[in-house]
């Protein structure tokens, strides 16, 4: 008999759990797109988004996913033949590079694998060697959703400054925005990317591009950007509501976004970061106990290099896939696949899986997922250490 009756639970790293408040805000008839409440909220939305990103800069809102944000970030400041440097730490760094190459942009890849963050010494070496400053931008992934590696954006800015290199610093914060601490202005990012379906707790369909004055200056040097991707038309030059979206607005997504931003403001971004820190450490505490006398292992060894939004894990193949299937069928819990984690020994990533703990999450939700995972390990006779859920509970009970 299946134990998956009742409400299913999605513990993947996006789309994340949507709050009832967000769903209720979206559950309404189609609004007037020419006047009234919808058209009056744009300044409220842009101000709220910039507060989350910790920037005094501007933001453009696009109808699209994270891949759309990648393309928008590139076409506004780069042109075919330009060179970008990508310090990749997982699947998504390579993905951003693929979008760049498709646009005719040259890519210099600095691959750090899938277990370690960017090595600042190697990065500095490459930047210092570029004496002609051919590298126009450094494309850094703050949190790689596949590997769960968290990179130090502030340290990358410091390397650029020490090397006296003028390249733009572009930060992919799609997995990290409103989960892991990110401070665009204080850390020196010129462009930051985000999307609606993770820490911002809104259904997939919106992406956001934050940009500062240096990035705006770079935009002025680009002769031609398509009307759809041009961020100027969605910010500085927009006079009518529809121009912010290059046509009909994503009406119900905007109502949901406004409610999500209200929730974020009520809790406070510092408190949100602290909550994600506590929940992540509870997950890691459980994983540490499971790994004793067992096959489970965390993908990233050093906690300081781990995302607070997602944890990437490994079992012996094919146990990652077996565990995911059992949990979905018997517990009603869906874990993330081992995206981008294929190896010669495990070409189908059947040993890898991910636990998402981003956005609208709390202690009882995380304990429920961990308890379900423990049940799966028992049911499938996968060797593991004992006391994991108890360790997670102690971590949650510990004073911050």
Short mmCIF file of C-alpha atoms in Angstrom, two decimals:
data_model
loop_
_atom_site.label_atom_id
_atom_site.label_comp_id
_atom_site.label_asym_id
_atom_site.label_seq_id
_atom_site.Cartn_x
_atom_site.Cartn_y
_atom_site.Cartn_z
CA UNK A 1 0.00 0.00 0.00
CA UNK A 2 1.36 3.41 -0.99
CA UNK A 3 2.00 5.96 1.74
CA UNK A 4 1.87 8.86 -0.72
CA UNK A 5 -1.73 9.92 -0.09
CA UNK A 6 -2.38 13.46 1.01
CA UNK A 7 -0.55 16.58 -0.14
CA UNK A 8 2.58 15.89 -2.24
CA UNK A 9 5.74 17.77 -1.37
CA UNK A 10 8.27 19.13 -3.84
CA UNK A 11 11.80 19.18 -2.36
CA UNK A 12 13.60 20.05 -5.58
CA UNK A 13 15.76 23.16 -6.11
CA UNK A 14 13.09 25.01 -8.05
CA UNK A 15 10.28 25.45 -8.74
CA UNK A 16 10.08 25.88 -5.01
CA UNK A 17 7.06 25.60 -2.74
CA UNK A 18 4.61 28.43 -3.44
CA UNK A 19 3.05 30.09 -0.37
CA UNK A 20 -0.73 30.15 -0.07
CA UNK A 21 -0.55 33.94 0.06
CA UNK A 22 1.12 34.02 -3.35
CA UNK A 23 -1.38 31.55 -4.83
CA UNK A 24 -4.33 33.52 -3.45
CA UNK A 25 -2.92 36.76 -4.83
CA UNK A 26 -2.77 35.18 -8.28
CA UNK A 27 -6.24 33.62 -8.08
CA UNK A 28 -8.25 36.47 -9.59
CA UNK A 29 -9.95 37.45 -12.84
CA UNK A 30 -7.86 38.98 -15.61
CA UNK A 31 -7.12 42.62 -14.76
CA UNK A 32 -7.21 45.77 -16.84
CA UNK A 33 -3.75 46.13 -18.41
CA UNK A 34 -4.20 49.79 -19.33
CA UNK A 35 -5.17 51.40 -16.01
CA UNK A 36 -5.74 50.63 -12.36
CA UNK A 37 -4.05 48.48 -9.74
CA UNK A 38 -1.84 46.46 -12.08
CA UNK A 39 -0.38 49.44 -13.91
CA UNK A 40 0.30 51.31 -10.68
CA UNK A 41 2.42 48.61 -9.04
CA UNK A 42 5.54 48.72 -11.25
CA UNK A 43 7.52 51.12 -9.06
CA UNK A 44 6.61 49.04 -6.00
CA UNK A 45 7.84 45.86 -7.70
CA UNK A 46 11.13 47.30 -8.96
CA UNK A 47 11.90 48.89 -5.60
CA UNK A 48 11.14 45.64 -3.78
CA UNK A 49 13.30 43.59 -6.13
CA UNK A 50 16.25 45.97 -5.76
CA UNK A 51 15.97 45.73 -1.97
CA UNK A 52 16.22 41.95 -2.19
CA UNK A 53 19.29 42.22 -4.46
CA UNK A 54 20.75 44.91 -2.18
CA UNK A 55 21.34 47.38 -4.99
CA UNK A 56 20.73 51.04 -5.74
CA UNK A 57 20.90 50.15 -9.42
CA UNK A 58 18.12 49.32 -11.86
CA UNK A 59 16.17 46.17 -12.65
CA UNK A 60 14.49 44.91 -15.82
CA UNK A 61 11.73 42.30 -15.63
CA UNK A 62 11.39 39.78 -18.45
CA UNK A 63 8.82 37.10 -19.25
CA UNK A 64 11.18 34.13 -19.26
CA UNK A 65 13.18 31.66 -17.21
CA UNK A 66 16.80 31.67 -16.09
CA UNK A 67 18.06 30.88 -19.58
CA UNK A 68 16.30 34.03 -20.77
CA UNK A 69 18.13 35.99 -18.08
CA UNK A 70 21.43 34.56 -19.35
CA UNK A 71 20.70 35.79 -22.87
CA UNK A 72 19.43 39.20 -21.74
CA UNK A 73 22.53 39.73 -19.61
CA UNK A 74 24.81 39.03 -22.57
CA UNK A 75 23.18 40.91 -25.43
CA UNK A 76 22.93 44.19 -23.51
CA UNK A 77 26.66 44.57 -22.89
CA UNK A 78 28.46 42.27 -25.34
CA UNK A 79 28.57 41.70 -29.07
CA UNK A 80 29.80 38.93 -31.37
CA UNK A 81 33.56 38.52 -31.15
CA UNK A 82 33.82 39.77 -27.56
CA UNK A 83 35.57 37.49 -25.06
CA UNK A 84 34.15 36.43 -21.69
CA UNK A 85 35.78 34.42 -18.91
CA UNK A 86 33.66 31.77 -17.18
CA UNK A 87 34.97 30.24 -13.93
CA UNK A 88 32.66 27.21 -13.98
CA UNK A 89 31.82 25.14 -10.90
CA UNK A 90 29.04 22.98 -12.29
CA UNK A 91 26.47 22.47 -15.00
CA UNK A 92 25.08 26.00 -15.06
CA UNK A 93 28.36 27.80 -15.67
CA UNK A 94 28.74 25.69 -18.79
CA UNK A 95 25.12 26.43 -19.73
CA UNK A 96 25.67 30.20 -19.58
CA UNK A 97 28.74 29.71 -21.73
CA UNK A 98 26.70 27.77 -24.29
CA UNK A 99 24.27 30.69 -24.61
CA UNK A 100 27.22 33.06 -25.10
CA UNK A 101 28.76 30.91 -27.82
CA UNK A 102 25.43 30.71 -29.65
CA UNK A 103 25.45 34.53 -29.75
CA UNK A 104 28.91 34.60 -31.32
CA UNK A 105 30.67 35.56 -28.10
CA UNK A 106 34.00 33.89 -27.46
CA UNK A 107 34.25 31.92 -24.21
CA UNK A 108 37.36 31.24 -22.16
CA UNK A 109 36.41 28.49 -19.74
CA UNK A 110 38.16 28.07 -16.41
CA UNK A 111 36.68 24.79 -15.18
CA UNK A 112 36.99 24.03 -11.45
CA UNK A 113 35.00 20.81 -11.64
CA UNK A 114 31.88 19.96 -9.66
CA UNK A 115 33.17 19.72 -6.11
CA UNK A 116 35.15 22.91 -5.49
CA UNK A 117 34.53 26.67 -5.72
CA UNK A 118 36.46 29.14 -7.85
CA UNK A 119 40.16 29.19 -7.01
CA UNK A 120 40.96 32.90 -6.67
CA UNK A 121 44.66 32.43 -7.32
CA UNK A 122 44.01 30.76 -10.65
CA UNK A 123 41.44 33.39 -11.53
CA UNK A 124 43.89 36.19 -10.75
CA UNK A 125 46.56 34.50 -12.84
CA UNK A 126 44.28 34.44 -15.90
CA UNK A 127 43.17 38.03 -15.44
CA UNK A 128 46.72 39.33 -15.00
CA UNK A 129 47.77 37.50 -18.16
CA UNK A 130 45.10 39.41 -20.09
CA UNK A 131 47.21 42.55 -20.38
CA UNK A 132 45.28 43.77 -23.44
CA UNK A 133 42.01 43.49 -21.48
CA UNK A 134 40.35 41.41 -24.15
CA UNK A 135 38.13 39.79 -21.52
CA UNK A 136 35.03 41.99 -21.40
CA UNK A 137 33.17 40.19 -18.63
CA UNK A 138 33.56 37.52 -15.97
CA UNK A 139 30.47 35.32 -15.79
CA UNK A 140 30.34 33.87 -12.27
CA UNK A 141 27.69 31.55 -10.87
CA UNK A 142 26.95 32.49 -7.26
CA UNK A 143 25.27 29.15 -6.54
CA UNK A 144 25.37 26.33 -9.06
CA UNK A 145 22.08 24.50 -8.69
CA UNK A 146 23.53 21.22 -9.91
CA UNK A 147 26.64 20.95 -7.74
CA UNK A 148 25.34 23.13 -4.86
CA UNK A 149 28.66 25.00 -4.84
CA UNK A 150 28.49 28.55 -3.52
CA UNK A 151 31.11 30.94 -4.90
CA UNK A 152 32.42 34.08 -3.22
CA UNK A 153 31.32 36.94 -5.50
CA UNK A 154 32.97 39.55 -3.29
CA UNK A 155 36.30 37.72 -3.57
CA UNK A 156 35.98 37.60 -7.36
CA UNK A 157 35.45 41.36 -7.39
CA UNK A 158 38.54 41.74 -5.22
CA UNK A 159 40.57 39.68 -7.69
CA UNK A 160 39.40 41.91 -10.54
CA UNK A 161 40.36 45.01 -8.57
CA UNK A 162 43.76 43.68 -7.52
CA UNK A 163 44.50 42.69 -11.11
CA UNK A 164 43.29 46.16 -12.21
CA UNK A 165 41.09 44.52 -14.79
CA UNK A 166 38.10 46.49 -16.17
CA UNK A 167 35.90 43.48 -17.03
CA UNK A 168 32.29 43.53 -15.93
CA UNK A 169 31.42 41.14 -13.10
CA UNK A 170 28.19 39.31 -13.87
CA UNK A 171 26.65 37.12 -11.15
CA UNK A 172 24.13 34.34 -11.77
CA UNK A 173 21.97 34.45 -8.62
CA UNK A 174 19.09 32.40 -10.02
CA UNK A 175 19.43 29.72 -7.32
CA UNK A 176 20.62 32.02 -4.56
CA UNK A 177 18.53 35.21 -4.62
CA UNK A 178 16.55 35.52 -1.36
CA UNK A 179 18.17 32.32 -0.04
CA UNK A 180 21.95 32.70 0.22
CA UNK A 181 23.34 36.04 1.31
CA UNK A 182 23.93 38.23 -1.74
CA UNK A 183 24.72 41.95 -1.69
CA UNK A 184 25.10 43.27 -5.21
CA UNK A 185 26.47 46.73 -4.48
CA UNK A 186 28.59 45.88 -1.45
CA UNK A 187 30.14 42.91 -3.26
CA UNK A 188 30.81 44.82 -6.48
CA UNK A 189 28.70 42.88 -8.98
CA UNK A 190 27.87 44.96 -12.06
CA UNK A 191 25.06 42.72 -13.28
CA UNK A 192 23.03 40.15 -11.34
CA UNK A 193 20.51 37.63 -12.66
CA UNK A 194 17.54 36.10 -10.86
CA UNK A 195 14.34 34.20 -11.62
CA UNK A 196 10.94 33.94 -9.99
CA UNK A 197 10.68 30.23 -9.19
CA UNK A 198 13.20 29.74 -6.40
CA UNK A 199 13.80 32.05 -3.44
CA UNK A 200 11.23 34.54 -4.76
CA UNK A 201 8.49 31.87 -4.39
CA UNK A 202 6.57 32.68 -7.59
CA UNK A 203 5.79 30.20 -10.42
CA UNK A 204 8.35 29.92 -13.22
CA UNK A 205 7.92 32.57 -15.89
CA UNK A 206 9.70 35.73 -14.75
CA UNK A 207 13.38 36.60 -14.74
CA UNK A 208 15.17 39.70 -13.54
CA UNK A 209 18.28 41.58 -14.61
CA UNK A 210 19.87 43.99 -12.12
CA UNK A 211 22.49 46.41 -13.45
CA UNK A 212 24.59 49.29 -12.12
CA UNK A 213 26.03 52.43 -13.72
CA UNK A 214 29.10 50.66 -15.07
CA UNK A 215 26.85 48.15 -16.83
CA UNK A 216 24.66 50.96 -18.18
CA UNK A 217 27.77 52.62 -19.60
CA UNK A 218 28.71 49.34 -21.30
CA UNK A 219 25.19 49.12 -22.76
CA UNK A 220 25.66 52.50 -24.46
CA UNK A 221 28.57 51.06 -26.45
CA UNK A 222 26.40 48.34 -28.02
CA UNK A 223 24.99 49.52 -31.34
CA UNK A 224 22.12 47.08 -31.66
CA UNK A 225 20.06 45.12 -29.14
CA UNK A 226 16.72 43.56 -30.06
CA UNK A 227 13.74 45.47 -28.73
CA UNK A 228 12.69 42.53 -26.61
CA UNK A 229 15.98 42.13 -24.73
CA UNK A 230 16.97 45.80 -24.46
CA UNK A 231 16.92 46.62 -20.76
CA UNK A 232 16.74 50.38 -21.44
CA UNK A 233 13.25 49.97 -22.90
CA UNK A 234 12.17 48.15 -19.74
CA UNK A 235 13.57 50.74 -17.34
CA UNK A 236 14.93 54.15 -18.33
CA UNK A 237 12.93 54.68 -21.53
CA UNK A 238 9.61 53.09 -20.49
CA UNK A 239 6.78 55.62 -20.40
CA UNK A 240 3.77 53.31 -20.63
CA UNK A 241 3.11 50.23 -18.51
CA UNK A 242 3.29 47.79 -21.44
CA UNK A 243 6.78 49.01 -22.35
CA UNK A 244 8.22 47.51 -19.17
CA UNK A 245 7.34 44.09 -20.65
CA UNK A 246 7.65 44.79 -24.38
CA UNK A 247 3.95 44.05 -24.74
CA UNK A 248 1.27 42.45 -22.61
CA UNK A 249 2.39 42.13 -18.99
CA UNK A 250 2.60 38.77 -17.16
CA UNK A 251 -0.44 39.88 -15.20
CA UNK A 252 -0.98 37.18 -12.58
CA UNK A 253 2.72 36.57 -12.06
CA UNK A 254 3.03 40.23 -11.09
CA UNK A 255 0.30 39.94 -8.46
CA UNK A 256 2.07 36.88 -7.09
CA UNK A 257 5.42 38.66 -7.16
CA UNK A 258 4.04 41.62 -5.25
CA UNK A 259 2.74 39.33 -2.51
CA UNK A 260 6.03 37.42 -2.37
CA UNK A 261 7.96 40.67 -2.02
CA UNK A 262 5.58 41.72 0.76
CA UNK A 263 6.34 38.45 2.57
CA UNK A 264 10.08 38.97 2.12
CA UNK A 265 9.84 42.54 3.47
CA UNK A 266 7.80 41.37 6.47
CA UNK A 267 10.34 38.73 7.44
CA UNK A 268 13.38 40.82 6.52
CA UNK A 269 16.11 39.67 4.16
CA UNK A 270 18.64 39.23 6.98
CA UNK A 271 16.21 36.93 8.78
CA UNK A 272 15.57 35.03 5.55
CA UNK A 273 19.29 34.43 5.09
CA UNK A 274 19.55 33.27 8.71
CA UNK A 275 16.59 30.90 8.27
CA UNK A 276 18.15 29.34 5.20
CA UNK A 277 21.43 28.97 7.09
CA UNK A 278 19.72 27.10 9.92
CA UNK A 279 17.72 24.83 7.61
CA UNK A 280 20.78 24.01 5.50
CA UNK A 281 22.81 23.10 8.55
CA UNK A 282 20.02 20.78 9.69
CA UNK A 283 20.15 18.99 6.33
CA UNK A 284 23.95 18.72 6.51
CA UNK A 285 23.81 17.42 10.09
CA UNK A 286 21.53 14.60 8.96
CA UNK A 287 23.75 13.85 5.96
CA UNK A 288 26.83 13.65 8.17
CA UNK A 289 25.18 10.94 10.27
CA UNK A 290 23.87 9.04 7.24
CA UNK A 291 27.37 9.04 5.76
CA UNK A 292 28.78 7.21 8.78
CA UNK A 293 28.90 3.47 8.05
CA UNK A 294 27.12 4.12 4.76
CA UNK A 295 27.51 5.18 1.16
CA UNK A 296 25.90 8.62 1.22
CA UNK A 297 28.25 11.57 0.70
CA UNK A 298 27.86 15.31 0.31
CA UNK A 299 29.06 16.67 -3.03
CA UNK A 300 30.80 19.67 -1.39
CA UNK A 301 33.02 18.88 1.60
CA UNK A 302 33.54 22.34 3.09
CA UNK A 303 30.30 23.82 4.53
CA UNK A 304 31.51 27.33 3.71
CA UNK A 305 31.41 26.43 0.03
CA UNK A 306 27.90 24.96 0.12
CA UNK A 307 24.70 26.67 -0.92
CA UNK A 308 22.11 27.34 1.75
CA UNK A 309 19.38 26.71 -0.84
CA UNK A 310 20.20 23.26 -2.24
CA UNK A 311 22.33 20.28 -1.24
CA UNK A 312 23.77 17.91 -3.84
CA UNK A 313 24.35 14.32 -2.67
CA UNK A 314 25.64 10.97 -3.91
CA UNK A 315 24.88 7.33 -3.27
CA UNK A 316 26.33 4.35 -5.07
CA UNK A 317 24.63 3.96 -8.45
CA UNK A 318 21.73 3.39 -9.04
CA UNK A 319 20.59 4.14 -5.49
CA UNK A 320 20.03 7.84 -6.01
CA UNK A 321 17.41 7.10 -8.64
CA UNK A 322 15.96 4.21 -6.62
CA UNK A 323 15.61 6.47 -3.59
CA UNK A 324 13.95 9.27 -5.56
CA UNK A 325 11.44 6.91 -7.15
CA UNK A 326 10.58 5.25 -3.83
CA UNK A 327 10.09 8.58 -2.07
CA UNK A 328 7.80 9.92 -4.77
CA UNK A 329 5.69 6.76 -4.88
CA UNK A 330 5.57 5.88 -1.19
CA UNK A 331 6.05 9.18 0.63
CA UNK A 332 4.75 11.79 -1.81
CA UNK A 333 8.12 13.57 -1.65
CA UNK A 334 9.96 14.57 -4.83
CA UNK A 335 13.72 15.11 -4.69
CA UNK A 336 15.86 16.72 -7.39
CA UNK A 337 17.62 14.65 -10.04
CA UNK A 338 21.41 14.52 -10.27
CA UNK A 339 21.47 17.19 -12.96
CA UNK A 340 24.84 17.57 -14.68
CA UNK A 341 26.51 15.03 -12.39
CA UNK A 342 27.17 12.24 -14.92
CA UNK A 343 30.57 10.54 -14.77
CA UNK A 344 32.26 7.76 -16.69
CA UNK A 345 31.35 5.40 -13.86
CA UNK A 346 27.79 6.74 -13.59
CA UNK A 347 26.82 8.04 -17.05
CA UNK A 348 23.14 8.43 -16.13
CA UNK A 349 23.74 10.18 -12.78
CA UNK A 350 21.76 7.40 -11.13
CA UNK A 351 23.69 7.78 -7.89
CA UNK A 352 23.22 11.55 -7.60
CA UNK A 353 20.26 13.49 -6.22
CA UNK A 354 19.52 16.86 -4.65
CA UNK A 355 17.49 18.19 -1.74
CA UNK A 356 16.05 21.66 -2.26
CA UNK A 357 15.53 23.75 0.88
CA UNK A 358 14.88 27.15 -0.65
CA UNK A 359 12.20 29.77 -0.38
CA UNK A 360 9.02 29.06 1.58
CA UNK A 361 10.59 26.52 3.95
CA UNK A 362 10.67 25.98 7.69
CA UNK A 363 11.88 23.44 10.22
CA UNK A 364 8.96 21.04 10.10
CA UNK A 365 9.09 20.90 6.29
CA UNK A 366 12.80 20.05 6.33
CA UNK A 367 12.36 17.46 9.09
CA UNK A 368 9.55 15.88 7.08
CA UNK A 369 11.79 15.53 4.02
CA UNK A 370 14.66 14.14 6.09
CA UNK A 371 12.35 11.67 7.82
CA UNK A 372 11.06 10.52 4.43
CA UNK A 373 14.63 10.06 3.16
CA UNK A 374 15.46 8.00 6.24
CA UNK A 375 12.42 5.79 5.59
CA UNK A 376 13.59 5.31 2.02
CA UNK A 377 17.08 4.31 3.06
CA UNK A 378 15.57 1.68 5.36
CA UNK A 379 13.05 0.44 2.81
CA UNK A 380 15.67 0.02 0.09
CA UNK A 381 18.28 -1.50 2.43
CA UNK A 382 20.79 1.24 1.59
CA UNK A 383 23.51 1.23 4.22
CA UNK A 384 23.54 4.40 6.34
CA UNK A 385 24.45 5.66 9.76
CA UNK A 386 21.80 6.15 12.45
CA UNK A 387 20.67 9.24 14.34
CA UNK A 388 20.41 11.56 11.32
CA UNK A 389 16.95 13.00 11.90
CA UNK A 390 17.70 13.45 15.59
CA UNK A 391 20.87 15.36 14.65
CA UNK A 392 18.85 17.62 12.35
CA UNK A 393 16.32 18.26 15.13
CA UNK A 394 19.13 19.22 17.53
CA UNK A 395 20.52 21.61 14.94
CA UNK A 396 17.13 23.26 14.53
CA UNK A 397 16.72 23.50 18.30
CA UNK A 398 20.10 25.14 18.72
CA UNK A 399 20.05 28.89 19.35
CA UNK A 400 21.40 30.93 16.47
#
